[in-house]
Amino acid sequence: MFFCYALLRPTAISNEAALPQQNVTIEQQETRDLVREFAYISASLSDFGSGALHNLNRVLMFFRRLPGLSTIHSQITGIILLGLTIIVLGGSFLEQRVGNGYSMVDVEELADSVFTIASILKTATPEERDIVLRAANRAGWDLNLRPRALAETFKSSSPQESVLDATIDWLFSPDGKQTPLGGWQTFVDDKRVVSAEVDDKTILVLGGLPSTAFWSEVLIRGPHYLVALITLIVLFSSFGVWAITRPLRKIASAAANADITSGRVIFEEEGSVEIVAVARSLNGMSDRITDMIQSRTRMLRGVSHDLRTPLTRLRLRVERVGDGQLRDMLLADISRIDSLLKESLSYLRDDHHREQVETIDLATTLQTICSEFDDVGHKINYIGPNHLSANCKPLAITRAVTNLCENAVKFGDRAAIELKRSGDKVVVDVSDNGPGIPKQSRAQVLEPFFKLNAARTDGNAGFGLGLSIVAEIVQAHRGTLELLDGEPSGLLARLTFPADLPADGVAAQFR
């Protein structure tokens, strides 16, 4: 738009060149001048719109602070009133500027003059008609009395008329009180004329009109149309982004990354009344879900804890059983129940939700995990850099990787941990050469207490909580857990999470 603004400078059109007969070169030059002026107005308005858009948010913020403009309905009403004010003032200003820069031909005024002269000639004698016509032609008019039959040869278009001129004639046709004979688009011998009936046998024909005569309607109405179009687009698009689209996008993003167990306010309660009501309702729903989960967790913790006392008494009584084989079978069952209670309590503890984010050397942490497994006779290879800093919850990440390693050494005889950096994310791969997990079951194994009935489920199988804990820990880090096929066989569990996790968790990115 700035390029158009620099090139399309307005040029003057003299009034004397408007009415007398012109050659084609002058008319073409006038057309170009009018096109340039119209484009200049468009460029000026567009530059005005782009500059105003920069500060429009401040205006909208001011509107929101006004009494009675806190709802979307009232804000739309205010935007409409503001737009109408800008259209009236801006359109009038541009119309005045165009009028001062040009002596435009007003076709409606010409038609009224032709009708006035025709009414004079209607009652005049032939000699008086000649006097009136000669006086008018000396003043620059091209008036002629022609037979009434000439009206039958009028045409509504001309081969010499450009598509642009024809379009302008159709869009901006004058709306005067009196319509010339044959209409506003009348051509005789491919030249535009305005005519009026004098009597039953004679008509008055005004010729010599330039091809740009009807462009005056464009310059009169165009500023208002342009100001209205640009104002409405700028105001309503900015209002839609500011008051509706942006808040809803923030709510959707907050919902997608929310951790309802963190206890933080998930949705910002700001904006119009309707947006605040939506955010407040969603926060209330989040609080109710959190309370429900906490109530369920407290109940299960209580049940699991209360079962340990009778289980201990049962163990003591079983140890006094005389039948050794029966005693061993009962103690094995009691040990399994005890392990189930311990794993359930560990799952319900939710320590990873309360743990703070810290900057750690993740590479050193993973190497320590490999060393701990090596101490108990399980060889796990570490692949990756010696040092790699990342923001995470140290105990939670250690627990997640340990759970994966326990599965790896339980179902395979070779395991490895690979650490790498991928852009702004950290990728941890734990692989084994075991039987793997079928693709159709990979989503189900992340559910609590789900166990496969395939080769991975044997006497050493757990209770189906290990991968569920890993999935929750990764979700708390705004990451993903993928279960992939290992090479050449086995399972590859991939943890991916941001390397620069905010210190105060997920909610930090929405403040």
mmCIF file of N, CA and C in Angstrom, residues 13-14 17-19 22-35 102-107 110 161-162 164-165 168-169 187 192 208-219:
data_model
loop_
_atom_site.group_PDB
_atom_site.id
_atom_site.type_symbol
_atom_site.label_atom_id
_atom_site.label_comp_id
_atom_site.label_asym_id
_atom_site.label_seq_id
_atom_site.Cartn_x
_atom_site.Cartn_y
_atom_site.Cartn_z
ATOM 1 N N ILE A 13 -7.846 18.122 -12.657
ATOM 2 C CA ILE A 13 -8.616 18.067 -13.893
ATOM 3 C C ILE A 13 -9.382 19.371 -13.984
ATOM 4 N N SER A 14 -9.186 20.080 -15.018
ATOM 5 C CA SER A 14 -9.823 21.388 -15.145
ATOM 6 C C SER A 14 -11.272 21.233 -15.545
ATOM 7 N N ALA A 17 -12.100 21.253 -19.280
ATOM 8 C CA ALA A 17 -11.893 20.044 -20.078
ATOM 9 C C ALA A 17 -13.012 19.046 -19.887
ATOM 10 N N ALA A 18 -14.001 19.388 -19.046
ATOM 11 C CA ALA A 18 -15.010 18.401 -18.722
ATOM 12 C C ALA A 18 -16.103 18.316 -19.760
ATOM 13 N N LEU A 19 -16.542 19.467 -20.293
ATOM 14 C CA LEU A 19 -17.730 19.469 -21.131
ATOM 15 C C LEU A 19 -17.462 19.516 -22.627
ATOM 16 N N GLN A 22 -13.726 16.191 -26.533
ATOM 17 C CA GLN A 22 -12.319 15.900 -26.304
ATOM 18 C C GLN A 22 -11.894 14.814 -27.279
ATOM 19 N N ASN A 23 -10.599 14.795 -27.609
ATOM 20 C CA ASN A 23 -10.116 13.682 -28.413
ATOM 21 C C ASN A 23 -9.833 12.497 -27.524
ATOM 22 N N VAL A 24 -9.535 11.349 -28.103
ATOM 23 C CA VAL A 24 -9.375 10.097 -27.353
ATOM 24 C C VAL A 24 -8.213 10.186 -26.382
ATOM 25 N N THR A 25 -7.142 10.837 -26.762
ATOM 26 C CA THR A 25 -5.949 10.886 -25.907
ATOM 27 C C THR A 25 -6.236 11.598 -24.596
ATOM 28 N N ILE A 26 -6.939 12.702 -24.662
ATOM 29 C CA ILE A 26 -7.253 13.447 -23.442
ATOM 30 C C ILE A 26 -8.184 12.648 -22.556
ATOM 31 N N GLU A 27 -9.187 11.962 -23.142
ATOM 32 C CA GLU A 27 -10.117 11.173 -22.351
ATOM 33 C C GLU A 27 -9.402 10.010 -21.664
ATOM 34 N N GLN A 28 -8.486 9.384 -22.405
ATOM 35 C CA GLN A 28 -7.733 8.299 -21.779
ATOM 36 C C GLN A 28 -6.881 8.808 -20.623
ATOM 37 N N GLN A 29 -6.306 10.017 -20.819
ATOM 38 C CA GLN A 29 -5.506 10.580 -19.734
ATOM 39 C C GLN A 29 -6.372 10.893 -18.530
ATOM 40 N N GLU A 30 -7.599 11.395 -18.748
ATOM 41 C CA GLU A 30 -8.508 11.677 -17.648
ATOM 42 C C GLU A 30 -8.879 10.396 -16.915
ATOM 43 N N THR A 31 -9.097 9.334 -17.679
ATOM 44 C CA THR A 31 -9.423 8.050 -17.049
ATOM 45 C C THR A 31 -8.298 7.578 -16.161
ATOM 46 N N ARG A 32 -7.077 7.679 -16.677
ATOM 47 C CA ARG A 32 -5.926 7.278 -15.861
ATOM 48 C C ARG A 32 -5.813 8.135 -14.612
ATOM 49 N N ASP A 33 -6.064 9.434 -14.761
ATOM 50 C CA ASP A 33 -5.988 10.312 -13.596
ATOM 51 C C ASP A 33 -7.012 9.938 -12.534
ATOM 52 N N LEU A 34 -8.227 9.625 -12.977
ATOM 53 C CA LEU A 34 -9.262 9.253 -12.026
ATOM 54 C C LEU A 34 -8.953 7.910 -11.367
ATOM 55 N N VAL A 35 -8.431 6.972 -12.146
ATOM 56 C CA VAL A 35 -8.046 5.680 -11.567
ATOM 57 C C VAL A 35 -6.960 5.879 -10.524
ATOM 58 N N TYR A 102 -10.465 18.399 -7.228
ATOM 59 C CA TYR A 102 -10.979 18.238 -8.580
ATOM 60 C C TYR A 102 -12.219 19.095 -8.788
ATOM 61 N N SER A 103 -12.359 19.579 -10.003
ATOM 62 C CA SER A 103 -13.624 20.187 -10.424
ATOM 63 C C SER A 103 -14.378 19.103 -11.177
ATOM 64 N N MET A 104 -15.122 18.300 -10.452
ATOM 65 C CA MET A 104 -15.725 17.106 -11.033
ATOM 66 C C MET A 104 -16.991 17.455 -11.804
ATOM 67 N N VAL A 105 -17.269 16.640 -12.798
ATOM 68 C CA VAL A 105 -18.491 16.777 -13.583
ATOM 69 C C VAL A 105 -19.596 16.045 -12.850
ATOM 70 N N ASP A 106 -20.629 16.772 -12.469
ATOM 71 C CA ASP A 106 -21.772 16.160 -11.813
ATOM 72 C C ASP A 106 -22.817 15.869 -12.878
ATOM 73 N N VAL A 107 -22.941 14.588 -13.249
ATOM 74 C CA VAL A 107 -23.840 14.200 -14.329
ATOM 75 C C VAL A 107 -25.283 14.522 -13.980
ATOM 76 N N LEU A 110 -25.807 18.097 -14.705
ATOM 77 C CA LEU A 110 -25.902 18.292 -16.155
ATOM 78 C C LEU A 110 -27.279 17.900 -16.676
ATOM 79 N N GLU A 161 -16.229 1.701 -25.170
ATOM 80 C CA GLU A 161 -16.261 1.812 -23.714
ATOM 81 C C GLU A 161 -15.509 0.635 -23.101
ATOM 82 N N SER A 162 -14.597 0.943 -22.194
ATOM 83 C CA SER A 162 -13.818 -0.109 -21.541
ATOM 84 C C SER A 162 -14.682 -0.875 -20.544
ATOM 85 N N LEU A 164 -13.909 -1.412 -17.511
ATOM 86 C CA LEU A 164 -13.907 -0.661 -16.251
ATOM 87 C C LEU A 164 -14.980 0.409 -16.253
ATOM 88 N N ASP A 165 -15.091 1.175 -17.387
ATOM 89 C CA ASP A 165 -16.113 2.216 -17.469
ATOM 90 C C ASP A 165 -17.513 1.624 -17.401
ATOM 91 N N ILE A 168 -18.232 0.687 -13.833
ATOM 92 C CA ILE A 168 -18.513 1.879 -13.028
ATOM 93 C C ILE A 168 -19.911 2.396 -13.314
ATOM 94 N N ASP A 169 -20.313 2.405 -14.611
ATOM 95 C CA ASP A 169 -21.661 2.854 -14.960
ATOM 96 C C ASP A 169 -22.726 2.004 -14.279
ATOM 97 N N PHE A 187 -25.810 6.112 -25.733
ATOM 98 C CA PHE A 187 -24.749 6.370 -26.702
ATOM 99 C C PHE A 187 -25.361 6.588 -28.073
ATOM 100 N N ARG A 192 -21.159 9.157 -25.731
ATOM 101 C CA ARG A 192 -22.119 9.288 -24.637
ATOM 102 C C ARG A 192 -22.867 10.613 -24.766
ATOM 103 N N GLY A 208 -20.562 15.539 -26.337
ATOM 104 C CA GLY A 208 -19.242 15.986 -25.910
ATOM 105 C C GLY A 208 -18.883 15.604 -24.490
ATOM 106 N N LEU A 209 -19.604 14.643 -23.921
ATOM 107 C CA LEU A 209 -19.271 14.221 -22.557
ATOM 108 C C LEU A 209 -18.019 13.342 -22.571
ATOM 109 N N PRO A 210 -17.087 13.578 -21.684
ATOM 110 C CA PRO A 210 -15.901 12.718 -21.625
ATOM 111 C C PRO A 210 -16.280 11.326 -21.104
ATOM 112 N N SER A 211 -15.442 10.343 -21.407
ATOM 113 C CA SER A 211 -15.721 8.978 -20.958
ATOM 114 C C SER A 211 -15.639 8.855 -19.442
ATOM 115 N N THR A 212 -14.997 9.823 -18.823
ATOM 116 C CA THR A 212 -14.849 9.790 -17.361
ATOM 117 C C THR A 212 -15.928 10.568 -16.643
ATOM 118 N N ALA A 213 -16.976 10.964 -17.369
ATOM 119 C CA ALA A 213 -17.989 11.805 -16.742
ATOM 120 C C ALA A 213 -18.654 11.114 -15.562
ATOM 121 N N PHE A 214 -18.902 9.799 -15.695
ATOM 122 C CA PHE A 214 -19.601 9.087 -14.632
ATOM 123 C C PHE A 214 -18.667 8.668 -13.499
ATOM 124 N N TRP A 215 -17.371 8.938 -13.658
ATOM 125 C CA TRP A 215 -16.443 8.647 -12.558
ATOM 126 C C TRP A 215 -16.656 9.592 -11.383
ATOM 127 N N SER A 216 -17.336 10.685 -11.616
ATOM 128 C CA SER A 216 -17.613 11.596 -10.509
ATOM 129 C C SER A 216 -18.443 10.909 -9.435
ATOM 130 N N GLU A 217 -19.332 9.992 -9.866
ATOM 131 C CA GLU A 217 -20.116 9.252 -8.881
ATOM 132 C C GLU A 217 -19.214 8.379 -8.011
ATOM 133 N N VAL A 218 -18.145 7.842 -8.646
ATOM 134 C CA VAL A 218 -17.204 7.023 -7.883
ATOM 135 C C VAL A 218 -16.503 7.873 -6.833
ATOM 136 N N LEU A 219 -16.048 9.061 -7.241
ATOM 137 C CA LEU A 219 -15.313 9.919 -6.325
ATOM 138 C C LEU A 219 -16.220 10.514 -5.250
#
